[in-house]
PDB file of C-alpha atoms and ligand atoms in Angstrom:
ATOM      1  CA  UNK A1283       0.000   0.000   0.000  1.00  0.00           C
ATOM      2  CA  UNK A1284       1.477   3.365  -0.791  1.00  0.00           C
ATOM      3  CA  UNK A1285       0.764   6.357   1.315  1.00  0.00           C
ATOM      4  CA  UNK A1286      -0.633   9.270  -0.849  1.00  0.00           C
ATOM      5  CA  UNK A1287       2.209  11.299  -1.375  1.00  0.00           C
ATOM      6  CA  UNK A1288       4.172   8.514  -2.763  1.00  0.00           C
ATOM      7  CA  UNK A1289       1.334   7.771  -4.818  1.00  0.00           C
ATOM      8  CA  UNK A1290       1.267  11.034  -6.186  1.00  0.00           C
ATOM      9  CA  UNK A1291       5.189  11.287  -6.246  1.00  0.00           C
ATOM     10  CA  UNK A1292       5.471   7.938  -8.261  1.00  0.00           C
ATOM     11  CA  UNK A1293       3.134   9.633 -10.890  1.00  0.00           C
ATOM     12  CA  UNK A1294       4.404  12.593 -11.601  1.00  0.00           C
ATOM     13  CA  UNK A1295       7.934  10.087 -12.318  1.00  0.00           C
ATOM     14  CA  UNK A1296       5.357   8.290 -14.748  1.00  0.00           C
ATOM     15  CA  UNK A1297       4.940  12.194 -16.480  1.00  0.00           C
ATOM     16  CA  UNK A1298       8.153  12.748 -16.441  1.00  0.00           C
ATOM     17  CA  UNK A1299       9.177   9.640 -17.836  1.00  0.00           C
ATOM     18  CA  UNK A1300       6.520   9.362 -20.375  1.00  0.00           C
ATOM     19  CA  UNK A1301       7.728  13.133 -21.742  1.00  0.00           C
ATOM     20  CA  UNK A1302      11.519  11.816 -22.141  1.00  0.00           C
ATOM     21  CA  UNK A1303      10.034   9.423 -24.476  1.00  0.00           C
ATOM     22  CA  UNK A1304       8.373  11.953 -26.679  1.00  0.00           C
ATOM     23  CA  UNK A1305      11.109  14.478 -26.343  1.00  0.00           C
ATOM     24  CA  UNK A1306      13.251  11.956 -27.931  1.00  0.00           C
ATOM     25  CA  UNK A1307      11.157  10.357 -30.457  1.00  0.00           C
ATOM     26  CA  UNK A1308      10.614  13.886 -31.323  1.00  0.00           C
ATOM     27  CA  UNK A1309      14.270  14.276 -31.454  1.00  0.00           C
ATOM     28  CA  UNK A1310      14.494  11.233 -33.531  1.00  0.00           C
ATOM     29  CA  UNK A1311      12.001  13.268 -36.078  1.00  0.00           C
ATOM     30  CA  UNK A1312      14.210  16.090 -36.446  1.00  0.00           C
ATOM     31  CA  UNK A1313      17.089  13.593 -36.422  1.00  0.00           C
ATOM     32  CA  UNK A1314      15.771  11.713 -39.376  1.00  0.00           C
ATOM     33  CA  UNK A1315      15.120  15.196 -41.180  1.00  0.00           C
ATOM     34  CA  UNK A1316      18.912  16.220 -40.760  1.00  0.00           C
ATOM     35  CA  UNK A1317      19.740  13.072 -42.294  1.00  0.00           C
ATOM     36  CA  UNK A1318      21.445  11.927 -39.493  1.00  0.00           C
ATOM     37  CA  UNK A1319      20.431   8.419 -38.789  1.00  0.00           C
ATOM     38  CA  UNK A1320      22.415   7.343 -36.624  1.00  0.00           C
ATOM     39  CA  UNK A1321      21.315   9.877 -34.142  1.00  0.00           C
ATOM     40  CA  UNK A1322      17.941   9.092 -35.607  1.00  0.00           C
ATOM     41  CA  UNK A1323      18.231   5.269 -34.357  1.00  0.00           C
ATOM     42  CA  UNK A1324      19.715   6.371 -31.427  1.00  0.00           C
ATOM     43  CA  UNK A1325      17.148   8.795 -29.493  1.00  0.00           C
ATOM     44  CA  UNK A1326      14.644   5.824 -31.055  1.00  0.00           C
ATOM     45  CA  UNK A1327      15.924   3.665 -28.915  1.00  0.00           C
ATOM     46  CA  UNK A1328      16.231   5.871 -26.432  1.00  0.00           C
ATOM     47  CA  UNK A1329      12.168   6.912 -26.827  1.00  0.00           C
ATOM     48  CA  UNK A1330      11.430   3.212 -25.945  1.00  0.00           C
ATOM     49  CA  UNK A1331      13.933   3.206 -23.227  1.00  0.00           C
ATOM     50  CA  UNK A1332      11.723   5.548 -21.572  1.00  0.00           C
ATOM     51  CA  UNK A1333       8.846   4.350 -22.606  1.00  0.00           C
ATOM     52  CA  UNK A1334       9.903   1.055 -20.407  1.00  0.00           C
ATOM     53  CA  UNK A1335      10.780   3.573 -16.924  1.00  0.00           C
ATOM     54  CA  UNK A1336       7.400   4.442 -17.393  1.00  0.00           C
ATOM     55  CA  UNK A1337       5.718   1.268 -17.757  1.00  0.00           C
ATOM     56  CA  UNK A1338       7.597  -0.067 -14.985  1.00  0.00           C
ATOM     57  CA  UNK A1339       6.777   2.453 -12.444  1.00  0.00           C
ATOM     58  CA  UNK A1340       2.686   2.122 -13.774  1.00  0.00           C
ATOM     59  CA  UNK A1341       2.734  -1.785 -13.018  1.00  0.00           C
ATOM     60  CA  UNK A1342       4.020  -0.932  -9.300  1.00  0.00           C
ATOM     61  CA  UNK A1343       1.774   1.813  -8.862  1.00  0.00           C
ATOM     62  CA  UNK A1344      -0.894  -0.959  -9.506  1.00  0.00           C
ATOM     63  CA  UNK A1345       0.863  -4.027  -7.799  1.00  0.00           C
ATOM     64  CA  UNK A1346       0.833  -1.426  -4.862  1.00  0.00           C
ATOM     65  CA  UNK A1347      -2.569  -1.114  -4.759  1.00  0.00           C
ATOM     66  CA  UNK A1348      -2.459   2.221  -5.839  1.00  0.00           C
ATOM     67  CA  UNK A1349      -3.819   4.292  -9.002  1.00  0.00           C
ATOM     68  CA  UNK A1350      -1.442   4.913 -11.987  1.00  0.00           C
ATOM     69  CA  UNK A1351      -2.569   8.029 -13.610  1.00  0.00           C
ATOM     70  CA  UNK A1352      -1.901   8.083 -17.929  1.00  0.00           C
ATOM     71  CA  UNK A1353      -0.621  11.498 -18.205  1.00  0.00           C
ATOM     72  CA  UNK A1354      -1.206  14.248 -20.919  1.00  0.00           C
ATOM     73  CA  UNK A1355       1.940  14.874 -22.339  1.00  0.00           C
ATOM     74  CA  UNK A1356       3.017  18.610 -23.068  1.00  0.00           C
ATOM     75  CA  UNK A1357       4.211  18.832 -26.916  1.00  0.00           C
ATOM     76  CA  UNK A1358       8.137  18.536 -27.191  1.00  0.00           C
ATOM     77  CA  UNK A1359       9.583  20.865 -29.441  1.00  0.00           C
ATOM     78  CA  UNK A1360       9.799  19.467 -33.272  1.00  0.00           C
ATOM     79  CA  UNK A1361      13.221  21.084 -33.886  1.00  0.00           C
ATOM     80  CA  UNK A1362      16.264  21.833 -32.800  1.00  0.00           C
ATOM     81  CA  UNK A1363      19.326  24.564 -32.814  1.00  0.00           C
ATOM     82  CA  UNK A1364      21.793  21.798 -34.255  1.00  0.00           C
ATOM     83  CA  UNK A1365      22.778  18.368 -33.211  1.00  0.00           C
ATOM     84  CA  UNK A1366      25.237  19.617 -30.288  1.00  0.00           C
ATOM     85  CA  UNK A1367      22.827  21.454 -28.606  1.00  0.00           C
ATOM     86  CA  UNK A1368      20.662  18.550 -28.959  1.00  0.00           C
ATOM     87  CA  UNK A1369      22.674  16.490 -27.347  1.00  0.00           C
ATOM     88  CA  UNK A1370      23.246  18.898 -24.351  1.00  0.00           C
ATOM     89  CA  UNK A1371      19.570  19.211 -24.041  1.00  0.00           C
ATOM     90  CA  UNK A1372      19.187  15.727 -23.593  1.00  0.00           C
ATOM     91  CA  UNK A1373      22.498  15.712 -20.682  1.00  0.00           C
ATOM     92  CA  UNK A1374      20.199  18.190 -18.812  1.00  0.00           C
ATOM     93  CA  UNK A1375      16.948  16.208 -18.848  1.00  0.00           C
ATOM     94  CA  UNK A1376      18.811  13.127 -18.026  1.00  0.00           C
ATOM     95  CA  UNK A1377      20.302  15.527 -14.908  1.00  0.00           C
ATOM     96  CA  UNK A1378      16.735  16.723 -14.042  1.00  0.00           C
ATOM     97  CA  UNK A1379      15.111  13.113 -13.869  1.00  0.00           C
ATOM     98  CA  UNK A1380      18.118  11.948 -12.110  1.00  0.00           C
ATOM     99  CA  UNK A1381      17.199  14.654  -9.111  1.00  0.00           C
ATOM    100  CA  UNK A1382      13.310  13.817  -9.412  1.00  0.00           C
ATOM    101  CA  UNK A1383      14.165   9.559  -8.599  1.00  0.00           C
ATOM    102  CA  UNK A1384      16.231  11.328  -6.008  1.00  0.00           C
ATOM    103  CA  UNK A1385      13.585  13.377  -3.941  1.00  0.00           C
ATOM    104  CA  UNK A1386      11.555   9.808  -4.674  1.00  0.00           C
ATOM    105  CA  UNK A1387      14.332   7.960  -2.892  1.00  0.00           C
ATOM    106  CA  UNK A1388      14.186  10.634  -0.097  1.00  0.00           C
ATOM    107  CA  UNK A1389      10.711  10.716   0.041  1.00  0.00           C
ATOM    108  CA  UNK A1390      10.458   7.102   0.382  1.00  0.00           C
ATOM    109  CA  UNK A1391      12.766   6.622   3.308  1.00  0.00           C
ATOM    110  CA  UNK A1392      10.487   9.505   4.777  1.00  0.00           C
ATOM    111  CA  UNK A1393       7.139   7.567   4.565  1.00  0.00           C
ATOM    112  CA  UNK A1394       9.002   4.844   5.792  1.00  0.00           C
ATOM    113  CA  UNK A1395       8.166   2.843   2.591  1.00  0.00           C
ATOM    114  CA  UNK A1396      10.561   0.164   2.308  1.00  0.00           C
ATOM    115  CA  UNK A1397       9.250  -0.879  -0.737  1.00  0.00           C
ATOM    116  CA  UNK A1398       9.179   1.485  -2.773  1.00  0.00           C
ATOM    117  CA  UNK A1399      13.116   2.285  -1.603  1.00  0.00           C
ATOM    118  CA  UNK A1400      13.880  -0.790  -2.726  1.00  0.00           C
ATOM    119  CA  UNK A1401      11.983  -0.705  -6.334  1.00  0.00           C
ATOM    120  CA  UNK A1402      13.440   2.753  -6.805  1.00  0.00           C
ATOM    121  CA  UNK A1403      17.494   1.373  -6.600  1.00  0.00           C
ATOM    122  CA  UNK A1404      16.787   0.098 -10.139  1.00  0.00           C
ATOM    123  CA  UNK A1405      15.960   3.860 -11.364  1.00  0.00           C
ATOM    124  CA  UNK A1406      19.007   5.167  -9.504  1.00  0.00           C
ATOM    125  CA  UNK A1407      21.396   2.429 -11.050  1.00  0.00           C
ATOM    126  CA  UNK A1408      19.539   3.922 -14.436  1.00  0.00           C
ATOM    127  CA  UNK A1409      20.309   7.117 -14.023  1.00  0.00           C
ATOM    128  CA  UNK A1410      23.978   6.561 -12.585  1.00  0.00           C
ATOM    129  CA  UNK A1411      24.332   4.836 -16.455  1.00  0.00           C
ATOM    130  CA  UNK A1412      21.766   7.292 -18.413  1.00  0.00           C
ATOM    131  CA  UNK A1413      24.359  10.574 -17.293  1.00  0.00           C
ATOM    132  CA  UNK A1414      27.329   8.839 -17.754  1.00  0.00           C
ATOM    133  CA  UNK A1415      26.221   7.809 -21.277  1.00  0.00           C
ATOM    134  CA  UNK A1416      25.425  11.352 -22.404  1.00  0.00           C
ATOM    135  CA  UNK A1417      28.314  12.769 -20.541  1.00  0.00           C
ATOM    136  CA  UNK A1418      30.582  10.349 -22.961  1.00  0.00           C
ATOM    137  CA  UNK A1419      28.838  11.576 -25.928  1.00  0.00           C
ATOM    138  CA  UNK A1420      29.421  14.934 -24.753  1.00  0.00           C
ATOM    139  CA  UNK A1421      33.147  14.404 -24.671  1.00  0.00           C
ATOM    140  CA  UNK A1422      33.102  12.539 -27.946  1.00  0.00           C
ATOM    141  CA  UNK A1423      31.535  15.407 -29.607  1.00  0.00           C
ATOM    142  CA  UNK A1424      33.975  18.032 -28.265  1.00  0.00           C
ATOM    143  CA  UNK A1425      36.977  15.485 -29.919  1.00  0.00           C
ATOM    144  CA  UNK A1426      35.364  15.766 -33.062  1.00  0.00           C
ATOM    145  CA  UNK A1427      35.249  19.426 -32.895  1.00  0.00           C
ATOM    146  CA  UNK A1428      33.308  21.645 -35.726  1.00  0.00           C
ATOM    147  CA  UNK A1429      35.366  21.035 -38.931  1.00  0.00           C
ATOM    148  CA  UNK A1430      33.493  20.494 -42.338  1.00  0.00           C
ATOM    149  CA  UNK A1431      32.770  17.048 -41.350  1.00  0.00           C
ATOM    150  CA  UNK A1432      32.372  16.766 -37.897  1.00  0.00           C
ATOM    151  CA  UNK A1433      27.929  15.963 -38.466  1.00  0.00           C
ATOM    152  CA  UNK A1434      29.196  13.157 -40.491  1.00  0.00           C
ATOM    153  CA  UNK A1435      31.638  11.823 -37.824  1.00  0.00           C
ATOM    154  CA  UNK A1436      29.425  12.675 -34.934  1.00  0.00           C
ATOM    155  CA  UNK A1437      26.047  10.494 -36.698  1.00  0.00           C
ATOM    156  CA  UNK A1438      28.533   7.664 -37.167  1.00  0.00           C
ATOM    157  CA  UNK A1439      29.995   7.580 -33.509  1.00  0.00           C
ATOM    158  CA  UNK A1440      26.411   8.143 -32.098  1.00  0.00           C
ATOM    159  CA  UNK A1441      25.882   4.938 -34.958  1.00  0.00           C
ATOM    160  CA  UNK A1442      28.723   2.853 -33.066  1.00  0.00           C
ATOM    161  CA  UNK A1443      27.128   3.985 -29.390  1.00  0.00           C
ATOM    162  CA  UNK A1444      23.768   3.191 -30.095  1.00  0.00           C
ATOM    163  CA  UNK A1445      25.138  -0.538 -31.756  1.00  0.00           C
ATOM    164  CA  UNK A1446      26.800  -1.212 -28.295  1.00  0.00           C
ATOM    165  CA  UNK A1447      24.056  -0.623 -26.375  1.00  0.00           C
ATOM    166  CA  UNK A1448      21.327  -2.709 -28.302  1.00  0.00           C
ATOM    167  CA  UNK A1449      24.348  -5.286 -28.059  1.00  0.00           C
ATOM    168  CA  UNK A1450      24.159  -4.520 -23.968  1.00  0.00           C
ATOM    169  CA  UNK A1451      20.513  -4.410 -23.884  1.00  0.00           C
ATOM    170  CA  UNK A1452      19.954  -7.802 -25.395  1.00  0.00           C
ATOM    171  CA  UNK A1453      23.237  -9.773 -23.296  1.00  0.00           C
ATOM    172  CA  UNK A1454      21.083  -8.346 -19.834  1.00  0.00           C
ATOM    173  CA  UNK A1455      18.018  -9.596 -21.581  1.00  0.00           C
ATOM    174  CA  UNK A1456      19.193 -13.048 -21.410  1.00  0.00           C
ATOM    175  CA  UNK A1457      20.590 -13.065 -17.852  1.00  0.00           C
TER     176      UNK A1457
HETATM  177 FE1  LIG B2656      14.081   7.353 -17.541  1.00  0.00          FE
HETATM  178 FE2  LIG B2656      16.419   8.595 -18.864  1.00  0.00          FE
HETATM  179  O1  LIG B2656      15.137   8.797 -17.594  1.00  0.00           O
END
């Protein structure tokens, strides 16, 4: 049973979560329209990352007795300045869920709801990866730099990240 804060804490994570996924299928749009498919693939994958944070925290809203609200989802934005600033937008809403599972964790221990601590370890272990992934491409993209043909090199390392994390993905899918 959840008290009613966490209940309404745990759904506003299920917004939150459920607007990363359309900021980056929307992101995967614009991607697609830059010709840059390998960014394109990558915030698609990404999209149904999210998409899975949120279903996971909806089935323990219900397995917790507790209501899961389906949330209307503000419109993301449908373009963007350029692919670096892209990418940095993404960093800081990885940043800013990363602080909301961490008020949840708080909270949690406050209500004394053991539970929910516990199912919330898996988000923080998320995020801990999530930053550290989009801090890397960060980095990458500042090697690159902004010669005539850094998009090119940029779509095909975000290309080679996204391949080693469906590779990832699949080898903890079979543990
Ligand atoms: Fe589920 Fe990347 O936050």
């Amino acid at each position: 049973m959840l008290t009613k804060k966490m209940e309404k804490a745990l759904n506003e994570q299920i917004t939150l979560e459920s607007y990363a996924s359309f900021l980056y299928l929307a992101m995967s749009s614009w991607c697609e329209e830059e010709g840059l498919e390998g960014c394109a693939a990558f915030m698609l994958r990404q999209s149904d990352e999210e998409m899975d944070h949120m279903k996971r925290l909806y089935n323990y809203v219900i397995e917790m007795d507790g209501k899961a609200i389906v949330p209307g989802i503000k419109k993301p934005p449908s373009s963007y300045k350029n692919v670096v600033q892209m990418f940095k937008q993404v960093y800081e809403h990885e940043k800013k869920v990363t602080k909301s599972i961490n008020e949840l964790v708080a909270l949690s221990s406050k209500e004394k709801d053991h539970s929910s601590f516990n199912f919330l370890q898996w988000y923080v272990e998320e995020q801990r990866e999530e930053e550290a992934l989009m801090r890397s491409i960060q980095d990458k993209i500042k090697l690159i730099g902004g010669g005539p043909q850094a998009l090119y090199y940029i779509d095909k390392e975000i290309q080679q990240i996204n391949l080693a994390e469906m590779k990832k993905e699949a080898s903890e899918a079979e543990k």
